[in-house]
Amino acid sequence: MKQKFETRAIHAGCEPDSGTGAIMTPIFQTSTYVQESPGKHKGYDYSRTHNPTRTALEKNIASLEEGKYGLAFSSGMSAITAITHMLSAGDHIICSDDVYGGTFRLFDKVLKKFNLEFDFIDLTSLQSLERHIKNTTKLVWLESPSNPLLKLIDIEATARIAKNRGIVTVVDNTFATPFFQKPLKLGADIVMHSTTKYLNGHSDVIGGALVMNDQELYNKLQFLQNAAGGVPGPFDCFLVLRGIKTLAIRMERHAENALKIAQFLENHPKVRRVIYPGLSSHPQHELAKRQMTGFGGIVTFFIKGGLEAARKFLERVKVFSLAESLGGVESLIEHPAIMTHASLPKEVREKIGISDELIRVSVGIENVDDLIDDLKNALA
Ligand code: P1T
């Protein structure tokens, strides 16, 4: 019988050390490996290409996503960059209009210079996806739930449309994590992660990962991982592996706390609107129930009173920390328009709904009563 998620999170890729019996994967802090004879070695020749601590992490994340192959990177952005290195000048990419500001910035400010063409569209509409596909379209890029507006995209339907046209679908699964959503099983070709977030879970590492089933895609991406060199160090791999061991119980608590906070905010007179996929008021709550097994730990809401009210509120929280990032055990709160999504031009932000009243909450695993108390006091 195939092991369950919680068991694989702890054991996949992690064998006790053959030399010593050490139960924890050693941190192989080495750049190179001694060879018996030129080209004759134990599978490791140089740590940009392979490192045993990294191999353990890659196998572990692949197992959680129920994919065949995993690749680890030095950041979420370097994982994204590796995928874009598969493309050539003239290729066209369709990207969801609501993605992490850094992803938009890489596509819009860096890759357009290399003659890659982008359309940022509302991928909640499959008709819009069909309308924008061209002969040169090579990639469809999406986040679900998206950052920061928590839009849901029908992964199965999107991947089916793309696959029929020979287009690769990439899902950034950072917000949902494989505990709540498995894009490869829904038909996506590549799953991408900022391991900085829930997978590591303790706000002390920057990292990224890719998982896929297709061997040809894996060969290309592994070649690019080594050729471009955005690899994580062994210590960071160790920390992410350690974090993942508790992913399942952390995600359960994140989601339980997030739902209570979303319900509290939804009933607060100073709050205009709350977005959380687990609320029946979320426009895609039915899709969320179909394609996810839980709704995650991020809640966004619109505070009444414009930028002034948002600023005052964010200066007053005490248990929540005002900071970029998400997915750690501690609760974070931020203002997307000024912080994580400042790289989007104001017109674009306004068009898609990232207003000055929007606040994003990464609900941690503290006692939820303390969290609600903190929000209550700051709103008052
Ligand atoms: O920060 P890095 O590990 O390079 O990952 C980039 C990234 C990719 N995808 C998503 C969905 C993300 O949220 C991020 C990073 N996001 C933040 C720092 C943030 O506060 O939203």
Short mmCIF file of C-alpha atoms and ligand atoms in Angstrom, two decimals:
data_model
loop_
_atom_site.label_atom_id
_atom_site.label_comp_id
_atom_site.label_asym_id
_atom_site.label_seq_id
_atom_site.Cartn_x
_atom_site.Cartn_y
_atom_site.Cartn_z
CA MET A 1 0.00 0.00 0.00
CA LYS A 2 1.24 3.47 -0.88
CA GLN A 3 2.17 5.44 2.22
CA LYS A 4 -0.06 8.34 3.21
CA PHE A 5 0.95 12.01 2.90
CA GLU A 6 1.94 12.52 6.55
CA THR A 7 4.21 9.48 6.45
CA ARG A 8 5.84 10.45 3.17
CA ALA A 9 6.40 13.99 4.47
CA ILE A 10 8.58 12.53 7.20
CA HIS A 11 10.26 9.65 5.37
CA ALA A 12 10.31 10.14 1.57
CA GLY A 13 13.86 10.63 0.30
CA CYS A 14 15.28 10.33 3.81
CA GLU A 15 17.17 7.10 4.47
CA PRO A 16 19.26 6.76 7.65
CA ASP A 17 22.90 7.56 6.78
CA SER A 18 24.53 4.34 5.53
CA GLY A 19 27.89 5.05 7.20
CA THR A 20 26.74 6.08 10.68
CA GLY A 21 23.02 5.33 11.03
CA ALA A 22 22.30 9.03 11.62
CA ILE A 23 18.52 9.30 11.36
CA MET A 24 18.59 12.85 10.04
CA THR A 25 19.83 13.47 6.50
CA PRO A 26 23.38 14.83 6.90
CA ILE A 27 24.19 18.34 5.68
CA PHE A 28 26.72 17.48 2.96
CA GLN A 29 28.54 20.80 3.16
CA THR A 30 30.90 20.08 0.28
CA SER A 31 31.47 21.62 -3.13
CA THR A 32 33.16 18.61 -4.73
CA TYR A 33 33.66 14.84 -4.46
CA VAL A 34 36.79 12.72 -4.80
CA GLN A 35 36.84 10.48 -7.88
CA GLU A 36 38.54 7.08 -8.10
CA SER A 37 39.53 7.58 -11.69
CA PRO A 38 38.52 10.40 -14.11
CA GLY A 39 34.75 10.19 -14.51
CA LYS A 40 34.46 7.28 -12.05
CA HIS A 41 32.57 8.43 -8.93
CA LYS A 42 29.62 7.60 -6.69
CA GLY A 43 27.08 9.65 -8.66
CA TYR A 44 28.26 12.98 -7.27
CA ASP A 45 30.96 15.04 -8.99
CA TYR A 46 30.24 18.72 -8.19
CA SER A 47 27.64 20.26 -5.87
CA ARG A 48 26.08 22.61 -8.43
CA THR A 49 25.11 19.47 -10.36
CA HIS A 50 24.16 17.20 -7.44
CA ASN A 51 24.37 17.22 -3.66
CA PRO A 52 23.06 14.39 -1.44
CA THR A 53 21.16 16.70 0.95
CA ARG A 54 19.53 18.33 -2.06
CA THR A 55 18.74 14.93 -3.58
CA ALA A 56 16.86 13.97 -0.39
CA LEU A 57 14.81 17.19 -0.55
CA GLU A 58 14.09 16.75 -4.27
CA LYS A 59 12.84 13.21 -3.75
CA ASN A 60 10.76 14.28 -0.77
CA ILE A 61 8.96 17.15 -2.53
CA ALA A 62 8.38 14.98 -5.64
CA SER A 63 6.76 12.36 -3.43
CA LEU A 64 4.45 14.92 -1.76
CA GLU A 65 3.28 16.25 -5.14
CA GLU A 66 2.88 12.66 -6.38
CA GLY A 67 5.28 13.42 -9.22
CA LYS A 68 8.24 11.42 -10.52
CA TYR A 69 10.93 14.09 -10.46
CA GLY A 70 11.84 16.98 -8.18
CA LEU A 71 14.35 19.80 -8.54
CA ALA A 72 15.34 22.26 -5.81
CA PHE A 73 16.40 25.87 -6.36
CA SER A 74 17.90 28.74 -4.40
CA SER A 75 14.59 30.67 -4.44
CA GLY A 76 11.10 30.51 -5.86
CA MET A 77 12.24 33.08 -8.42
CA SER A 78 15.16 30.93 -9.57
CA ALA A 79 12.78 27.97 -10.01
CA ILE A 80 10.56 30.20 -12.18
CA THR A 81 13.60 31.45 -14.10
CA ALA A 82 14.68 27.88 -14.89
CA ILE A 83 11.29 27.18 -16.49
CA THR A 84 11.50 30.32 -18.62
CA HIS A 85 14.98 29.26 -19.80
CA MET A 86 13.25 26.46 -21.76
CA LEU A 87 11.70 29.16 -23.98
CA SER A 88 13.11 30.91 -27.05
CA ALA A 89 12.75 34.47 -28.37
CA GLY A 90 9.36 34.85 -30.05
CA ASP A 91 7.57 32.42 -27.75
CA HIS A 92 4.30 33.55 -26.17
CA ILE A 93 3.31 32.96 -22.54
CA ILE A 94 -0.17 33.29 -21.08
CA CYS A 95 -0.04 34.26 -17.42
CA SER A 96 -2.85 34.73 -14.96
CA ASP A 97 -3.39 38.42 -14.19
CA ASP A 98 -3.12 37.84 -10.43
CA VAL A 99 0.31 36.44 -9.54
CA TYR A 100 3.04 37.28 -7.02
CA GLY A 101 4.48 40.74 -7.85
CA GLY A 102 7.98 39.28 -8.30
CA THR A 103 6.73 36.81 -10.92
CA PHE A 104 5.06 39.66 -12.82
CA ARG A 105 8.24 41.75 -12.53
CA LEU A 106 10.45 38.94 -13.91
CA PHE A 107 8.09 38.41 -16.85
CA ASP A 108 7.35 42.07 -17.54
CA LYS A 109 10.67 43.79 -16.77
CA VAL A 110 13.29 41.14 -17.52
CA LEU A 111 12.01 38.54 -19.99
CA LYS A 112 10.23 40.90 -22.38
CA LYS A 113 13.71 42.23 -23.24
CA PHE A 114 14.54 38.77 -24.59
CA ASN A 115 11.58 38.98 -26.97
CA LEU A 116 9.31 36.70 -25.01
CA GLU A 117 5.73 37.85 -25.38
CA PHE A 118 3.29 37.84 -22.45
CA ASP A 119 -0.45 38.19 -22.06
CA PHE A 120 -1.64 38.68 -18.48
CA ILE A 121 -5.29 37.61 -18.52
CA ASP A 122 -8.12 36.58 -16.25
CA LEU A 123 -7.65 32.81 -16.31
CA THR A 124 -10.86 32.24 -14.36
CA SER A 125 -12.44 32.52 -17.83
CA LEU A 126 -11.67 29.51 -20.04
CA GLN A 127 -13.08 31.41 -23.03
CA SER A 128 -10.49 34.11 -22.46
CA LEU A 129 -7.76 31.44 -22.33
CA GLU A 130 -8.94 29.96 -25.65
CA ARG A 131 -9.11 33.42 -27.24
CA HIS A 132 -5.53 34.30 -26.29
CA ILE A 133 -3.80 31.10 -27.47
CA LYS A 134 -1.61 31.65 -30.55
CA ASN A 135 0.61 29.40 -32.65
CA THR A 136 3.58 30.65 -30.63
CA THR A 137 2.04 30.00 -27.18
CA LYS A 138 4.32 27.65 -25.25
CA LEU A 139 3.39 28.13 -21.60
CA VAL A 140 0.34 28.81 -19.44
CA TRP A 141 1.30 30.11 -15.99
CA LEU A 142 -1.07 30.23 -13.07
CA GLU A 143 -1.36 30.43 -9.31
CA SER A 144 -4.39 28.93 -7.56
CA PRO A 145 -5.26 30.28 -5.06
CA SER A 146 -3.58 33.39 -6.46
CA ASN A 147 -1.44 35.97 -4.68
CA PRO A 148 -2.95 38.18 -3.29
CA LEU A 149 -6.60 38.01 -4.45
CA LEU A 150 -7.08 34.25 -3.83
CA LYS A 151 -8.68 33.69 -7.22
CA LEU A 152 -9.15 30.06 -8.11
CA ILE A 153 -8.38 28.72 -11.55
CA ASP A 154 -9.81 25.44 -12.80
CA ILE A 155 -6.54 23.54 -13.14
CA GLU A 156 -8.03 20.47 -14.81
CA ALA A 157 -9.91 22.42 -17.50
CA THR A 158 -6.99 24.81 -18.12
CA ALA A 159 -4.46 21.99 -18.45
CA ARG A 160 -6.79 20.09 -20.81
CA ILE A 161 -7.13 23.08 -23.16
CA ALA A 162 -3.37 23.68 -23.06
CA LYS A 163 -2.41 20.04 -23.57
CA ASN A 164 -4.62 19.77 -26.68
CA ARG A 165 -2.50 22.54 -28.22
CA GLY A 166 0.87 21.17 -27.03
CA ILE A 167 1.22 23.95 -24.43
CA VAL A 168 2.88 23.33 -21.05
CA THR A 169 0.84 24.25 -17.95
CA VAL A 170 2.72 25.41 -14.86
CA VAL A 171 0.95 25.75 -11.51
CA ASP A 172 2.57 27.75 -8.73
CA ASN A 173 1.24 25.67 -5.81
CA THR A 174 2.89 27.77 -3.09
CA PHE A 175 -0.37 28.91 -1.42
CA ALA A 176 -2.21 25.56 -1.41
CA THR A 177 0.79 23.24 -0.84
CA PRO A 178 0.56 19.57 -1.87
CA PHE A 179 -1.28 18.89 1.39
CA PHE A 180 -4.35 20.65 -0.01
CA GLN A 181 -3.90 20.48 -3.79
CA LYS A 182 -2.06 18.25 -6.28
CA PRO A 183 -1.86 20.00 -9.66
CA LEU A 184 -0.05 17.11 -11.43
CA LYS A 185 -2.98 14.83 -10.68
CA LEU A 186 -5.28 17.48 -12.18
CA GLY A 187 -3.26 17.42 -15.41
CA ALA A 188 -0.67 20.20 -14.94
CA ASP A 189 2.81 19.52 -16.40
CA ILE A 190 4.95 21.31 -13.82
CA VAL A 191 4.32 22.29 -10.20
CA MET A 192 6.34 25.17 -8.87
CA HIS A 193 6.96 26.17 -5.23
CA SER A 194 8.47 28.94 -3.26
CA THR A 195 9.69 26.59 -0.49
CA THR A 196 10.39 29.80 1.45
CA LYS A 197 6.72 29.63 2.44
CA TYR A 198 4.69 26.71 3.85
CA LEU A 199 7.04 23.88 2.86
CA ASN A 200 9.83 25.24 5.03
CA GLY A 201 7.30 26.90 7.29
CA HIS A 202 9.61 28.70 9.71
CA SER A 203 10.57 31.93 7.89
CA ASP A 204 14.29 31.11 7.94
CA VAL A 205 15.06 29.98 4.36
CA ILE A 206 14.67 31.27 0.80
CA GLY A 207 14.15 28.37 -1.61
CA GLY A 208 12.24 27.02 -4.58
CA ALA A 209 11.28 23.72 -6.19
CA LEU A 210 9.80 22.15 -9.32
CA VAL A 211 8.07 18.78 -9.69
CA MET A 212 7.06 17.00 -12.91
CA ASN A 213 6.23 13.57 -14.34
CA ASP A 214 7.53 13.89 -17.89
CA GLN A 215 11.09 12.67 -18.27
CA GLU A 216 11.87 14.94 -21.20
CA LEU A 217 10.76 18.02 -19.22
CA TYR A 218 12.80 16.81 -16.26
CA ASN A 219 15.94 16.32 -18.40
CA LYS A 220 15.58 19.84 -19.81
CA LEU A 221 15.01 21.42 -16.40
CA GLN A 222 17.77 19.48 -14.68
CA PHE A 223 20.14 20.57 -17.43
CA LEU A 224 19.05 24.19 -16.87
CA GLN A 225 19.32 23.89 -13.07
CA ASN A 226 22.97 22.98 -13.53
CA ALA A 227 23.67 25.21 -16.54
CA ALA A 228 22.20 28.37 -14.99
CA GLY A 229 23.18 27.38 -11.44
CA GLY A 230 20.37 28.68 -9.19
CA VAL A 231 20.82 25.88 -6.68
CA PRO A 232 20.21 25.89 -2.90
CA GLY A 233 22.97 25.20 -0.40
CA PRO A 234 22.89 21.96 1.62
CA PHE A 235 22.05 23.69 4.89
CA ASP A 236 18.96 25.31 3.37
CA CYS A 237 17.93 21.94 1.91
CA PHE A 238 18.25 20.40 5.37
CA LEU A 239 16.08 23.12 6.91
CA VAL A 240 13.34 22.72 4.27
CA LEU A 241 13.39 18.93 4.74
CA ARG A 242 13.03 19.43 8.48
CA GLY A 243 10.18 21.89 8.00
CA ILE A 244 8.28 19.56 5.68
CA LYS A 245 8.13 16.86 8.37
CA THR A 246 5.42 18.89 10.14
CA LEU A 247 3.72 20.26 6.99
CA ALA A 248 0.53 18.23 7.42
CA ILE A 249 -0.25 19.28 10.99
CA ARG A 250 0.80 22.85 10.33
CA MET A 251 -1.50 23.13 7.29
CA GLU A 252 -4.44 21.73 9.24
CA ARG A 253 -3.98 24.38 11.92
CA HIS A 254 -3.29 27.19 9.40
CA ALA A 255 -6.57 26.39 7.64
CA GLU A 256 -8.59 26.00 10.84
CA ASN A 257 -7.35 29.37 12.15
CA ALA A 258 -7.77 31.05 8.75
CA LEU A 259 -11.44 30.04 8.48
CA LYS A 260 -12.19 31.42 11.97
CA ILE A 261 -10.42 34.68 11.14
CA ALA A 262 -12.21 34.97 7.79
CA GLN A 263 -15.56 34.49 9.57
CA PHE A 264 -14.65 37.06 12.23
CA LEU A 265 -13.64 39.62 9.60
CA GLU A 266 -16.73 38.95 7.50
CA ASN A 267 -18.91 40.05 10.45
CA HIS A 268 -16.86 43.16 11.32
CA PRO A 269 -18.45 46.54 10.50
CA LYS A 270 -15.11 48.11 9.47
CA VAL A 271 -14.45 45.42 6.88
CA ARG A 272 -15.82 45.89 3.36
CA ARG A 273 -15.24 42.38 1.96
CA VAL A 274 -13.34 39.21 2.88
CA ILE A 275 -11.82 36.77 0.42
CA TYR A 276 -11.15 33.20 1.56
CA PRO A 277 -11.78 30.11 -0.60
CA GLY A 278 -13.36 28.34 2.39
CA LEU A 279 -16.16 30.93 2.76
CA SER A 280 -19.40 30.23 0.90
CA SER A 281 -19.24 33.92 -0.18
CA HIS A 282 -16.08 33.19 -2.25
CA PRO A 283 -17.19 33.30 -5.91
CA GLN A 284 -15.39 30.02 -6.59
CA HIS A 285 -16.15 28.18 -3.36
CA GLU A 286 -17.57 25.22 -5.33
CA LEU A 287 -14.39 24.93 -7.43
CA ALA A 288 -12.32 25.19 -4.24
CA LYS A 289 -14.24 22.26 -2.76
CA ARG A 290 -13.72 20.27 -5.94
CA GLN A 291 -10.02 20.83 -6.57
CA MET A 292 -8.66 21.34 -3.05
CA THR A 293 -8.93 19.26 0.11
CA GLY A 294 -8.63 22.33 2.36
CA PHE A 295 -8.58 26.08 1.81
CA GLY A 296 -5.17 27.20 3.05
CA GLY A 297 -3.92 29.79 5.51
CA ILE A 298 -4.16 33.07 3.58
CA VAL A 299 -7.06 35.48 4.02
CA THR A 300 -7.37 38.81 2.24
CA PHE A 301 -9.82 41.58 3.03
CA PHE A 302 -10.72 45.15 2.16
CA ILE A 303 -10.80 47.55 5.09
CA LYS A 304 -13.16 50.53 4.98
CA GLY A 305 -11.58 54.00 4.93
CA GLY A 306 -8.91 53.92 2.23
CA LEU A 307 -5.13 53.97 2.61
CA GLU A 308 -5.29 55.98 5.83
CA ALA A 309 -7.39 53.34 7.60
CA ALA A 310 -5.23 50.52 6.22
CA ARG A 311 -2.05 52.22 7.41
CA LYS A 312 -3.41 52.89 10.92
CA PHE A 313 -4.64 49.32 11.27
CA LEU A 314 -1.32 47.83 10.09
CA GLU A 315 0.63 50.02 12.53
CA ARG A 316 -1.54 48.79 15.42
CA VAL A 317 -1.41 45.01 15.19
CA LYS A 318 0.82 43.40 17.82
CA VAL A 319 0.67 39.60 17.48
CA PHE A 320 0.64 39.87 13.68
CA SER A 321 3.92 41.15 12.26
CA LEU A 322 3.87 43.64 9.41
CA ALA A 323 6.11 41.91 6.88
CA GLU A 324 6.31 40.51 3.36
CA SER A 325 6.21 36.73 2.91
CA LEU A 326 3.81 34.11 4.24
CA GLY A 327 3.52 30.50 5.27
CA GLY A 328 5.53 30.57 8.49
CA VAL A 329 4.24 29.40 11.86
CA GLU A 330 3.93 33.04 12.95
CA SER A 331 1.15 35.28 11.63
CA LEU A 332 2.14 37.96 9.14
CA ILE A 333 0.13 40.80 7.69
CA GLU A 334 0.89 43.12 4.78
CA HIS A 335 -0.32 45.73 2.31
CA PRO A 336 0.04 44.29 -1.22
CA ALA A 337 -0.24 47.61 -3.10
CA ILE A 338 2.73 49.11 -1.22
CA MET A 339 4.65 45.94 -0.38
CA THR A 340 4.53 42.62 -2.30
CA HIS A 341 2.79 43.90 -5.44
CA ALA A 342 4.34 47.36 -5.82
CA SER A 343 5.99 46.15 -9.05
CA LEU A 344 2.58 46.12 -10.76
CA PRO A 345 1.77 49.48 -12.38
CA LYS A 346 -1.00 51.33 -10.50
CA GLU A 347 -3.45 50.99 -13.45
CA VAL A 348 -2.90 47.20 -13.52
CA ARG A 349 -3.36 46.94 -9.74
CA GLU A 350 -6.56 48.95 -9.91
CA LYS A 351 -7.90 46.97 -12.86
CA ILE A 352 -7.51 43.62 -11.13
CA GLY A 353 -8.59 44.83 -7.69
CA ILE A 354 -5.41 45.32 -5.63
CA SER A 355 -6.65 48.56 -4.07
CA ASP A 356 -5.21 50.61 -1.22
CA GLU A 357 -7.82 49.02 1.06
CA LEU A 358 -6.57 45.47 0.41
CA ILE A 359 -4.83 43.69 3.28
CA ARG A 360 -3.29 40.19 3.09
CA VAL A 361 -3.06 38.03 6.17
CA SER A 362 -0.87 34.93 6.50
CA VAL A 363 -2.58 33.22 9.41
CA GLY A 364 -0.09 31.41 11.63
CA ILE A 365 -0.58 28.53 14.03
CA GLU A 366 -0.78 30.56 17.24
CA ASN A 367 -3.90 30.28 19.40
CA VAL A 368 -6.64 31.74 17.23
CA ASP A 369 -8.24 33.65 20.14
CA ASP A 370 -5.07 35.73 20.48
CA LEU A 371 -5.07 36.39 16.75
CA ILE A 372 -8.71 37.49 16.67
CA ASP A 373 -8.17 39.66 19.75
CA ASP A 374 -5.26 41.37 18.03
CA LEU A 375 -7.31 42.10 14.90
CA LYS A 376 -10.25 43.28 17.02
CA ASN A 377 -8.07 45.74 18.95
CA ALA A 378 -6.32 47.07 15.86
CA LEU A 379 -9.64 47.54 14.02
CA ALA A 380 -11.09 49.36 17.01
O1 P1T B 1 10.59 34.67 -2.60
P1 P1T B 1 10.86 33.45 -3.44
O2 P1T B 1 11.18 32.24 -2.67
O3 P1T B 1 11.83 33.74 -4.55
O4 P1T B 1 9.45 33.07 -4.14
C1 P1T B 1 8.76 33.90 -5.03
C2 P1T B 1 7.29 33.60 -4.99
C3 P1T B 1 6.75 32.77 -5.96
N1 P1T B 1 5.43 32.43 -5.95
C4 P1T B 1 4.60 32.88 -5.00
C5 P1T B 1 3.16 32.49 -5.03
C6 P1T B 1 5.10 33.70 -3.98
O5 P1T B 1 4.24 34.11 -3.03
C7 P1T B 1 6.47 34.08 -3.97
C8 P1T B 1 7.02 35.00 -2.94
N2 P1T B 1 6.05 35.77 -2.30
C9 P1T B 1 6.27 36.71 -1.34
C10 P1T B 1 7.47 37.06 -0.88
C11 P1T B 1 5.05 37.36 -0.82
O6 P1T B 1 5.09 38.00 0.27
O7 P1T B 1 4.00 37.24 -1.46
#
